[in-house]
Amino acid sequence: MNVLIVLAHPEPRSFNAALAARACDVLRQAGHQVEVSDLHALKFKAVLDADDFSGEREDAEFLRVDREQTHAHSSGGLAADIVAEQEKLSRADLVILQYPMWWFGMPAILKGWADRVFTRGFAYVPGRKYDTGMFRGKRAMVSVTTGTSADTYAPDGIDGDILDILWPVHNGLLRYSGFEVLQPFVSYMPRRLTPEEREAELDRFAQHVLADVPRLFFHPQEDYGPEERLRPGVIARSGFQHNTDR
Amino acid sequence: MNVLIVLAHPEPRSFNAALAARACDVLRQAGHQVEVSDLHALKFKAVLDADDFSGEREDAEFLRVDREQTHAHSSGGLAADIVAEQEKLSRADLVILQYPMWWFGMPAILKGWADRVFTRGFAYVPGRKYDTGMFRGKRAMVSVTTGTSADTYAPDGIDGDILDILWPVHNGLLRYSGFEVLQPFVSYMPRRLTPEEREAELDRFAQHVLADVPRLFFHPQEDYGPEERLRPGVIARSGFQHNTDR
């Protein structure tokens, strides 16, 4: 199996970096090929702009992102750093996104990786999304660290259900582009851990990465009608569509 | 009233730019002071890293973001571009975030604005969040454009309820830091609009910006117990805690 780990933390000795390194080690020990995109080490360009298009623009006067992405993807005009990440994605059977929860979302450098690398033409085209998404057959997993407790991210917690907070990433980025989305790994307040507890948490991640992790539920395409809304009679999974536990 | 409009689109003639300009015009005509942070025009640095700290680091060897932000905020050691945005936020009574929905979230340049500008010490400190957040008394509004239809963002739509997708921004970024969060303005598939419909949509935004827009519901602090979970007997608003409509 080919695995791509995308790491987004500015401190090389952070717990996020340690989690990525541990996953890399155990996956290689298990015989898998692992690539790591350490976005800060790569000084990855976070901002999608006209510089993403190295070739001749379809319209050099007006930047319409989806049109230029489609044109550049088909004409070999995407910036080299985008193409390099797309090649890693194409090789990967499993993608792991490793990041700290910053303002209830991905750090900008990782959001920019999604904005710039998941181009139209490569990550989606008309008629290819969700069940029929471009990355169909690949699996993806989010691994996040938090600054607050598991209680605050409980379904009745003040910060909101962790799965609700991750919903735009799980359904929006990953499922939309065709991935089977695995249950995330969440490390709550790792800063509070003693050295021994820290080791145990890294081991817990190693086990999660190697385990047959359940997939999150998403309604299959046939549950949706012509307007892409759930058909009459289809019961939305209670609470939240993606949630298997309520 | 002082208004800050934060615009995140790489094309100066985009519909997002037109929405920001229209809001700016009608608010000024109504006698308000308006500042616009056009993040692409500012070439705003999106990535939070060690360069955010211009002064002496508390720990130059290991970048712990919250600690260095707190230290830099209190010692005048934050990068000038961060301080400039913080001063705009401090002046603002109303903040409008204007952006296209990219991969079900904010473009990286706007997420980076949040990551870098909403520093610990400025946007939150221990014991100051949600009802008692640092920006208590200020109001905020999200204005987004989408590439797909309103049906796909309906509560039973394949892309998920627009309010669920915005939840990490509404509750996580804005409410957490104390803002009263106004109902968002959503412009669905503006690309499909005729010139006349485009004008009408800009007018609809102008009316939304000037109207007494309802605030989104968030459970008040007293609804939460010592573990920051809803107290027994408190009924979570059906469907989703923030949602007043279900």
mmCIF file of N, CA, C and O in Angstrom, chain B residues 143-226:
data_model
loop_
_atom_site.group_PDB
_atom_site.id
_atom_site.type_symbol
_atom_site.label_atom_id
_atom_site.label_comp_id
_atom_site.label_asym_id
_atom_site.label_seq_id
_atom_site.Cartn_x
_atom_site.Cartn_y
_atom_site.Cartn_z
ATOM 1 N N SER B 143 -20.355 36.265 4.425
ATOM 2 C CA SER B 143 -20.981 36.369 3.114
ATOM 3 C C SER B 143 -20.197 35.490 2.143
ATOM 4 O O SER B 143 -19.024 35.762 1.878
ATOM 5 N N VAL B 144 -20.855 34.440 1.655
ATOM 6 C CA VAL B 144 -20.164 33.474 0.797
ATOM 7 C C VAL B 144 -20.863 33.319 -0.540
ATOM 8 O O VAL B 144 -22.073 33.499 -0.655
ATOM 9 N N THR B 145 -20.058 32.973 -1.531
ATOM 10 C CA THR B 145 -20.588 32.565 -2.829
ATOM 11 C C THR B 145 -20.313 31.072 -2.993
ATOM 12 O O THR B 145 -19.350 30.549 -2.420
ATOM 13 N N THR B 146 -21.171 30.396 -3.747
ATOM 14 C CA THR B 146 -21.003 28.956 -3.931
ATOM 15 C C THR B 146 -20.932 28.605 -5.415
ATOM 16 O O THR B 146 -21.340 29.382 -6.279
ATOM 17 N N GLY B 147 -20.442 27.391 -5.675
ATOM 18 C CA GLY B 147 -20.390 26.888 -7.047
ATOM 19 C C GLY B 147 -21.524 25.936 -7.358
ATOM 20 O O GLY B 147 -21.666 25.501 -8.498
ATOM 21 N N THR B 148 -22.287 25.588 -6.320
ATOM 22 C CA THR B 148 -23.416 24.672 -6.546
ATOM 23 C C THR B 148 -24.698 25.289 -5.993
ATOM 24 O O THR B 148 -24.679 26.344 -5.354
ATOM 25 N N SER B 149 -25.798 24.598 -6.221
ATOM 26 C CA SER B 149 -27.127 25.169 -6.005
ATOM 27 C C SER B 149 -27.531 25.194 -4.535
ATOM 28 O O SER B 149 -26.952 24.501 -3.694
ATOM 29 N N ALA B 150 -28.575 25.982 -4.244
ATOM 30 C CA ALA B 150 -29.131 26.024 -2.889
ATOM 31 C C ALA B 150 -29.664 24.655 -2.478
ATOM 32 O O ALA B 150 -29.596 24.287 -1.299
ATOM 33 N N ASP B 151 -30.185 23.884 -3.447
ATOM 34 C CA ASP B 151 -30.682 22.543 -3.114
ATOM 35 C C ASP B 151 -29.580 21.674 -2.521
ATOM 36 O O ASP B 151 -29.806 20.950 -1.556
ATOM 37 N N THR B 152 -28.385 21.755 -3.090
ATOM 38 C CA THR B 152 -27.316 20.886 -2.595
ATOM 39 C C THR B 152 -26.894 21.274 -1.170
ATOM 40 O O THR B 152 -26.340 20.444 -0.448
ATOM 41 N N TYR B 153 -27.176 22.511 -0.783
ATOM 42 C CA TYR B 153 -26.835 22.992 0.568
ATOM 43 C C TYR B 153 -28.047 23.044 1.494
ATOM 44 O O TYR B 153 -28.005 23.664 2.555
ATOM 45 N N ALA B 154 -29.137 22.424 1.072
ATOM 46 C CA ALA B 154 -30.324 22.334 1.937
ATOM 47 C C ALA B 154 -30.028 21.350 3.075
ATOM 48 O O ALA B 154 -29.071 20.573 3.001
ATOM 49 N N PRO B 155 -30.828 21.389 4.148
ATOM 50 C CA PRO B 155 -30.594 20.436 5.250
ATOM 51 C C PRO B 155 -30.538 18.977 4.782
ATOM 52 O O PRO B 155 -29.815 18.175 5.369
ATOM 53 N N ASP B 156 -31.244 18.667 3.720
ATOM 54 C CA ASP B 156 -31.206 17.298 3.186
ATOM 55 C C ASP B 156 -30.437 17.240 1.858
ATOM 56 O O ASP B 156 -30.571 16.286 1.091
ATOM 57 N N GLY B 157 -29.634 18.241 1.606
ATOM 58 C CA GLY B 157 -28.873 18.294 0.348
ATOM 59 C C GLY B 157 -27.587 17.497 0.416
ATOM 60 O O GLY B 157 -27.033 17.266 1.500
ATOM 61 N N ILE B 158 -27.093 17.106 -0.746
ATOM 62 C CA ILE B 158 -25.924 16.214 -0.807
ATOM 63 C C ILE B 158 -24.653 16.890 -0.287
ATOM 64 O O ILE B 158 -23.756 16.226 0.249
ATOM 65 N N ASP B 159 -24.570 18.216 -0.403
ATOM 66 C CA ASP B 159 -23.386 18.924 0.092
ATOM 67 C C ASP B 159 -23.480 19.257 1.583
ATOM 68 O O ASP B 159 -22.494 19.682 2.192
ATOM 69 N N GLY B 160 -24.680 19.066 2.153
ATOM 70 C CA GLY B 160 -24.878 19.348 3.574
ATOM 71 C C GLY B 160 -25.412 20.756 3.795
ATOM 72 O O GLY B 160 -25.172 21.667 2.993
ATOM 73 N N ASP B 161 -26.134 20.910 4.885
ATOM 74 C CA ASP B 161 -26.731 22.193 5.266
ATOM 75 C C ASP B 161 -25.672 23.288 5.289
ATOM 76 O O ASP B 161 -24.622 23.135 5.928
ATOM 77 N N ILE B 162 -25.949 24.380 4.589
ATOM 78 C CA ILE B 162 -24.980 25.474 4.548
ATOM 79 C C ILE B 162 -24.600 25.938 5.964
ATOM 80 O O ILE B 162 -23.439 26.282 6.231
ATOM 81 N N LEU B 163 -25.561 25.904 6.892
ATOM 82 C CA LEU B 163 -25.246 26.345 8.259
ATOM 83 C C LEU B 163 -24.361 25.333 8.986
ATOM 84 O O LEU B 163 -23.581 25.706 9.857
ATOM 85 N N ASP B 164 -24.484 24.070 8.613
ATOM 86 C CA ASP B 164 -23.579 23.064 9.190
ATOM 87 C C ASP B 164 -22.162 23.254 8.655
ATOM 88 O O ASP B 164 -21.181 23.143 9.390
ATOM 89 N N ILE B 165 -22.069 23.566 7.354
ATOM 90 C CA ILE B 165 -20.752 23.780 6.752
ATOM 91 C C ILE B 165 -20.085 25.034 7.344
ATOM 92 O O ILE B 165 -18.879 25.072 7.544
ATOM 93 N N LEU B 166 -20.913 26.032 7.674
ATOM 94 C CA LEU B 166 -20.377 27.279 8.236
ATOM 95 C C LEU B 166 -20.186 27.212 9.760
ATOM 96 O O LEU B 166 -19.614 28.130 10.352
ATOM 97 N N TRP B 167 -20.667 26.144 10.381
ATOM 98 C CA TRP B 167 -20.616 26.028 11.844
ATOM 99 C C TRP B 167 -19.221 26.263 12.429
ATOM 100 O O TRP B 167 -19.066 27.025 13.399
ATOM 101 N N PRO B 168 -18.147 25.670 11.835
ATOM 102 C CA PRO B 168 -16.827 25.933 12.427
ATOM 103 C C PRO B 168 -16.431 27.412 12.376
ATOM 104 O O PRO B 168 -15.696 27.881 13.252
ATOM 105 N N VAL B 169 -16.914 28.148 11.383
ATOM 106 C CA VAL B 169 -16.621 29.580 11.295
ATOM 107 C C VAL B 169 -17.533 30.356 12.247
ATOM 108 O O VAL B 169 -17.075 31.214 13.011
ATOM 109 N N HIS B 170 -18.821 30.016 12.217
ATOM 110 C CA HIS B 170 -19.787 30.750 13.040
ATOM 111 C C HIS B 170 -19.538 30.549 14.532
ATOM 112 O O HIS B 170 -19.381 31.499 15.289
ATOM 113 N N ASN B 171 -19.519 29.263 14.946
ATOM 114 C CA ASN B 171 -19.335 28.987 16.374
ATOM 115 C C ASN B 171 -17.861 29.008 16.772
ATOM 116 O O ASN B 171 -17.508 29.522 17.833
ATOM 117 N N GLY B 172 -17.030 28.448 15.871
ATOM 118 C CA GLY B 172 -15.638 28.212 16.241
ATOM 119 C C GLY B 172 -14.770 29.449 16.207
ATOM 120 O O GLY B 172 -14.023 29.721 17.144
ATOM 121 N N LEU B 173 -14.851 30.200 15.125
ATOM 122 C CA LEU B 173 -14.018 31.398 15.004
ATOM 123 C C LEU B 173 -14.724 32.620 15.608
ATOM 124 O O LEU B 173 -14.172 33.309 16.467
ATOM 125 N N LEU B 174 -15.955 32.867 15.167
ATOM 126 C CA LEU B 174 -16.616 34.132 15.503
ATOM 127 C C LEU B 174 -17.266 34.122 16.884
ATOM 128 O O LEU B 174 -17.001 35.005 17.699
ATOM 129 N N ARG B 175 -18.104 33.122 17.174
ATOM 130 C CA ARG B 175 -18.775 33.115 18.471
ATOM 131 C C ARG B 175 -17.765 32.870 19.595
ATOM 132 O O ARG B 175 -17.857 33.476 20.661
ATOM 133 N N TYR B 176 -16.810 31.984 19.334
ATOM 134 C CA TYR B 176 -15.798 31.676 20.351
ATOM 135 C C TYR B 176 -15.103 32.951 20.811
ATOM 136 O O TYR B 176 -14.842 33.144 22.007
ATOM 137 N N SER B 177 -14.834 33.842 19.867
ATOM 138 C CA SER B 177 -14.110 35.071 20.216
ATOM 139 C C SER B 177 -15.057 36.194 20.647
ATOM 140 O O SER B 177 -14.615 37.334 20.834
ATOM 141 N N GLY B 178 -16.342 35.862 20.803
ATOM 142 C CA GLY B 178 -17.263 36.795 21.444
ATOM 143 C C GLY B 178 -18.227 37.547 20.547
ATOM 144 O O GLY B 178 -19.093 38.268 21.055
ATOM 145 N N PHE B 179 -18.075 37.404 19.228
ATOM 146 C CA PHE B 179 -18.973 38.124 18.332
ATOM 147 C C PHE B 179 -20.418 37.657 18.480
ATOM 148 O O PHE B 179 -20.687 36.495 18.760
ATOM 149 N N GLU B 180 -21.357 38.578 18.270
ATOM 150 C CA GLU B 180 -22.723 38.206 17.935
ATOM 151 C C GLU B 180 -22.695 37.847 16.453
ATOM 152 O O GLU B 180 -22.255 38.665 15.636
ATOM 153 N N VAL B 181 -23.122 36.653 16.112
ATOM 154 C CA VAL B 181 -22.996 36.179 14.729
ATOM 155 C C VAL B 181 -24.326 36.346 14.011
ATOM 156 O O VAL B 181 -25.355 35.804 14.447
ATOM 157 N N LEU B 182 -24.305 37.124 12.951
ATOM 158 C CA LEU B 182 -25.532 37.392 12.191
ATOM 159 C C LEU B 182 -25.779 36.289 11.160
ATOM 160 O O LEU B 182 -24.846 35.600 10.732
ATOM 161 N N GLN B 183 -27.047 36.132 10.775
ATOM 162 C CA GLN B 183 -27.369 35.183 9.706
ATOM 163 C C GLN B 183 -26.493 35.502 8.490
ATOM 164 O O GLN B 183 -26.336 36.658 8.120
ATOM 165 N N PRO B 184 -25.924 34.466 7.886
ATOM 166 C CA PRO B 184 -25.014 34.720 6.758
ATOM 167 C C PRO B 184 -25.783 35.140 5.503
ATOM 168 O O PRO B 184 -26.987 34.923 5.391
ATOM 169 N N PHE B 185 -25.023 35.736 4.578
ATOM 170 C CA PHE B 185 -25.552 35.988 3.238
ATOM 171 C C PHE B 185 -24.916 34.957 2.319
ATOM 172 O O PHE B 185 -23.684 34.823 2.293
ATOM 173 N N VAL B 186 -25.735 34.217 1.608
ATOM 174 C CA VAL B 186 -25.228 33.187 0.705
ATOM 175 C C VAL B 186 -25.718 33.479 -0.709
ATOM 176 O O VAL B 186 -26.917 33.596 -0.946
ATOM 177 N N SER B 187 -24.770 33.614 -1.611
ATOM 178 C CA SER B 187 -25.106 33.817 -3.020
ATOM 179 C C SER B 187 -24.777 32.525 -3.759
ATOM 180 O O SER B 187 -23.600 32.170 -3.913
ATOM 181 N N TYR B 188 -25.823 31.809 -4.171
ATOM 182 C CA TYR B 188 -25.640 30.501 -4.797
ATOM 183 C C TYR B 188 -25.378 30.640 -6.292
ATOM 184 O O TYR B 188 -26.164 31.265 -7.010
ATOM 185 N N MET B 189 -24.252 30.077 -6.731
ATOM 186 C CA MET B 189 -23.931 30.029 -8.158
ATOM 187 C C MET B 189 -24.074 31.377 -8.858
ATOM 188 O O MET B 189 -24.780 31.479 -9.871
ATOM 189 N N PRO B 190 -23.428 32.412 -8.353
ATOM 190 C CA PRO B 190 -23.571 33.723 -9.000
ATOM 191 C C PRO B 190 -23.119 33.711 -10.463
ATOM 192 O O PRO B 190 -23.576 34.533 -11.253
ATOM 193 N N ARG B 191 -22.254 32.737 -10.800
ATOM 194 C CA ARG B 191 -21.781 32.686 -12.192
ATOM 195 C C ARG B 191 -22.944 32.500 -13.165
ATOM 196 O O ARG B 191 -22.870 32.924 -14.309
ATOM 197 N N ARG B 192 -24.017 31.881 -12.681
ATOM 198 C CA ARG B 192 -25.151 31.578 -13.551
ATOM 199 C C ARG B 192 -26.040 32.798 -13.810
ATOM 200 O O ARG B 192 -26.999 32.726 -14.565
ATOM 201 N N LEU B 193 -25.741 33.894 -13.123
ATOM 202 C CA LEU B 193 -26.658 35.036 -13.188
ATOM 203 C C LEU B 193 -26.484 35.844 -14.470
ATOM 204 O O LEU B 193 -25.374 36.026 -14.965
ATOM 205 N N THR B 194 -27.600 36.325 -14.996
ATOM 206 C CA THR B 194 -27.541 37.292 -16.094
ATOM 207 C C THR B 194 -27.083 38.627 -15.509
ATOM 208 O O THR B 194 -27.126 38.825 -14.278
ATOM 209 N N PRO B 195 -26.646 39.569 -16.347
ATOM 210 C CA PRO B 195 -26.254 40.891 -15.815
ATOM 211 C C PRO B 195 -27.347 41.526 -14.957
ATOM 212 O O PRO B 195 -27.062 42.112 -13.905
ATOM 213 N N GLU B 196 -28.600 41.348 -15.344
ATOM 214 C CA GLU B 196 -29.697 41.942 -14.566
ATOM 215 C C GLU B 196 -29.829 41.217 -13.226
ATOM 216 O O GLU B 196 -29.991 41.843 -12.175
ATOM 217 N N GLU B 197 -29.739 39.892 -13.266
ATOM 218 C CA GLU B 197 -29.856 39.108 -12.034
ATOM 219 C C GLU B 197 -28.670 39.406 -11.102
ATOM 220 O O GLU B 197 -28.821 39.445 -9.874
ATOM 221 N N ARG B 198 -27.499 39.652 -11.708
ATOM 222 C CA ARG B 198 -26.305 39.970 -10.918
ATOM 223 C C ARG B 198 -26.525 41.277 -10.155
ATOM 224 O O ARG B 198 -26.236 41.366 -8.958
ATOM 225 N N GLU B 199 -27.080 42.277 -10.819
ATOM 226 C CA GLU B 199 -27.392 43.556 -10.160
ATOM 227 C C GLU B 199 -28.370 43.337 -9.021
ATOM 228 O O GLU B 199 -28.210 43.882 -7.921
ATOM 229 N N ALA B 200 -29.385 42.511 -9.280
ATOM 230 C CA ALA B 200 -30.405 42.245 -8.263
ATOM 231 C C ALA B 200 -29.789 41.533 -7.055
ATOM 232 O O ALA B 200 -30.172 41.791 -5.911
ATOM 233 N N GLU B 201 -28.826 40.647 -7.336
ATOM 234 C CA GLU B 201 -28.171 39.925 -6.238
ATOM 235 C C GLU B 201 -27.317 40.881 -5.402
ATOM 236 O O GLU B 201 -27.302 40.806 -4.168
ATOM 237 N N LEU B 202 -26.647 41.817 -6.079
ATOM 238 C CA LEU B 202 -25.873 42.833 -5.352
ATOM 239 C C LEU B 202 -26.807 43.701 -4.510
ATOM 240 O O LEU B 202 -26.491 44.040 -3.360
ATOM 241 N N ASP B 203 -27.979 44.011 -5.047
ATOM 242 C CA ASP B 203 -28.970 44.787 -4.276
ATOM 243 C C ASP B 203 -29.459 43.988 -3.066
ATOM 244 O O ASP B 203 -29.649 44.538 -1.979
ATOM 245 N N ARG B 204 -29.645 42.682 -3.275
ATOM 246 C CA ARG B 204 -30.106 41.829 -2.173
ATOM 247 C C ARG B 204 -29.066 41.837 -1.046
ATOM 248 O O ARG B 204 -29.420 41.897 0.139
ATOM 249 N N PHE B 205 -27.796 41.842 -1.408
ATOM 250 C CA PHE B 205 -26.742 41.897 -0.391
ATOM 251 C C PHE B 205 -26.764 43.259 0.313
ATOM 252 O O PHE B 205 -26.645 43.342 1.534
ATOM 253 N N ALA B 206 -26.936 44.310 -0.454
ATOM 254 C CA ALA B 206 -27.006 45.657 0.137
ATOM 255 C C ALA B 206 -28.121 45.724 1.180
ATOM 256 O O ALA B 206 -27.926 46.251 2.274
ATOM 257 N N GLN B 207 -29.260 45.122 0.833
ATOM 258 C CA GLN B 207 -30.386 45.127 1.782
ATOM 259 C C GLN B 207 -30.059 44.283 3.015
ATOM 260 O O GLN B 207 -30.374 44.663 4.143
ATOM 261 N N HIS B 208 -29.390 43.161 2.799
ATOM 262 C CA HIS B 208 -29.028 42.280 3.916
ATOM 263 C C HIS B 208 -28.081 42.997 4.876
ATOM 264 O O HIS B 208 -28.248 42.944 6.096
ATOM 265 N N VAL B 209 -27.128 43.717 4.289
ATOM 266 C CA VAL B 209 -26.107 44.397 5.098
ATOM 267 C C VAL B 209 -26.735 45.528 5.923
ATOM 268 O O VAL B 209 -26.341 45.772 7.069
ATOM 269 N N LEU B 210 -27.723 46.200 5.354
ATOM 270 C CA LEU B 210 -28.354 47.331 6.042
ATOM 271 C C LEU B 210 -29.490 46.899 6.961
ATOM 272 O O LEU B 210 -29.915 47.659 7.828
ATOM 273 N N ALA B 211 -29.968 45.668 6.778
ATOM 274 C CA ALA B 211 -31.127 45.207 7.546
ATOM 275 C C ALA B 211 -30.730 44.853 8.981
ATOM 276 O O ALA B 211 -29.545 44.715 9.302
ATOM 277 N N ASP B 212 -31.733 44.733 9.820
ATOM 278 C CA ASP B 212 -31.516 44.250 11.183
ATOM 279 C C ASP B 212 -31.531 42.717 11.114
ATOM 280 O O ASP B 212 -32.545 42.082 11.360
ATOM 281 N N VAL B 213 -30.389 42.166 10.731
ATOM 282 C CA VAL B 213 -30.296 40.729 10.459
ATOM 283 C C VAL B 213 -30.372 39.943 11.762
ATOM 284 O O VAL B 213 -29.693 40.295 12.742
ATOM 285 N N PRO B 214 -31.203 38.890 11.808
ATOM 286 C CA PRO B 214 -31.283 38.085 13.029
ATOM 287 C C PRO B 214 -29.934 37.465 13.386
ATOM 288 O O PRO B 214 -29.107 37.175 12.510
ATOM 289 N N ARG B 215 -29.732 37.287 14.682
ATOM 290 C CA ARG B 215 -28.511 36.628 15.139
ATOM 291 C C ARG B 215 -28.731 35.128 15.171
ATOM 292 O O ARG B 215 -29.838 34.658 15.431
ATOM 293 N N LEU B 216 -27.674 34.373 14.891
ATOM 294 C CA LEU B 216 -27.734 32.926 15.044
ATOM 295 C C LEU B 216 -27.821 32.593 16.526
ATOM 296 O O LEU B 216 -27.299 33.323 17.369
ATOM 297 N N PHE B 217 -28.492 31.487 16.804
ATOM 298 C CA PHE B 217 -28.610 31.051 18.194
ATOM 299 C C PHE B 217 -27.399 30.217 18.609
ATOM 300 O O PHE B 217 -26.973 29.315 17.889
ATOM 301 N N PHE B 218 -26.875 30.531 19.763
ATOM 302 C CA PHE B 218 -25.878 29.683 20.410
ATOM 303 C C PHE B 218 -26.295 29.535 21.868
ATOM 304 O O PHE B 218 -26.747 30.501 22.489
ATOM 305 N N HIS B 219 -26.154 28.355 22.414
ATOM 306 C CA HIS B 219 -26.527 28.170 23.814
ATOM 307 C C HIS B 219 -25.720 29.112 24.701
ATOM 308 O O HIS B 219 -24.499 29.232 24.527
ATOM 309 N N PRO B 220 -26.393 29.791 25.645
ATOM 310 C CA PRO B 220 -25.669 30.666 26.567
ATOM 311 C C PRO B 220 -24.840 29.838 27.557
ATOM 312 O O PRO B 220 -25.097 28.651 27.773
ATOM 313 N N GLN B 221 -23.853 30.500 28.130
ATOM 314 C CA GLN B 221 -22.918 29.818 29.023
ATOM 315 C C GLN B 221 -23.635 29.048 30.142
ATOM 316 O O GLN B 221 -23.223 27.951 30.508
ATOM 317 N N GLU B 222 -24.750 29.633 30.620
ATOM 318 C CA GLU B 222 -25.428 28.980 31.761
ATOM 319 C C GLU B 222 -26.053 27.641 31.361
ATOM 320 O O GLU B 222 -26.415 26.851 32.235
ATOM 321 N N ASP B 223 -26.187 27.377 30.046
ATOM 322 C CA ASP B 223 -26.712 26.074 29.614
ATOM 323 C C ASP B 223 -25.676 24.965 29.785
ATOM 324 O O ASP B 223 -26.007 23.782 29.687
ATOM 325 N N TYR B 224 -24.427 25.356 30.013
ATOM 326 C CA TYR B 224 -23.349 24.370 30.098
ATOM 327 C C TYR B 224 -22.916 24.142 31.540
ATOM 328 O O TYR B 224 -22.860 25.081 32.340
ATOM 329 N N GLY B 225 -22.617 22.872 31.838
ATOM 330 C CA GLY B 225 -22.187 22.502 33.184
ATOM 331 C C GLY B 225 -20.687 22.656 33.350
ATOM 332 O O GLY B 225 -19.998 23.178 32.463
ATOM 333 N N PRO B 226 -20.178 22.171 34.463
ATOM 334 C CA PRO B 226 -18.753 22.338 34.789
ATOM 335 C C PRO B 226 -17.828 21.701 33.746
ATOM 336 O O PRO B 226 -16.737 22.201 33.493
#
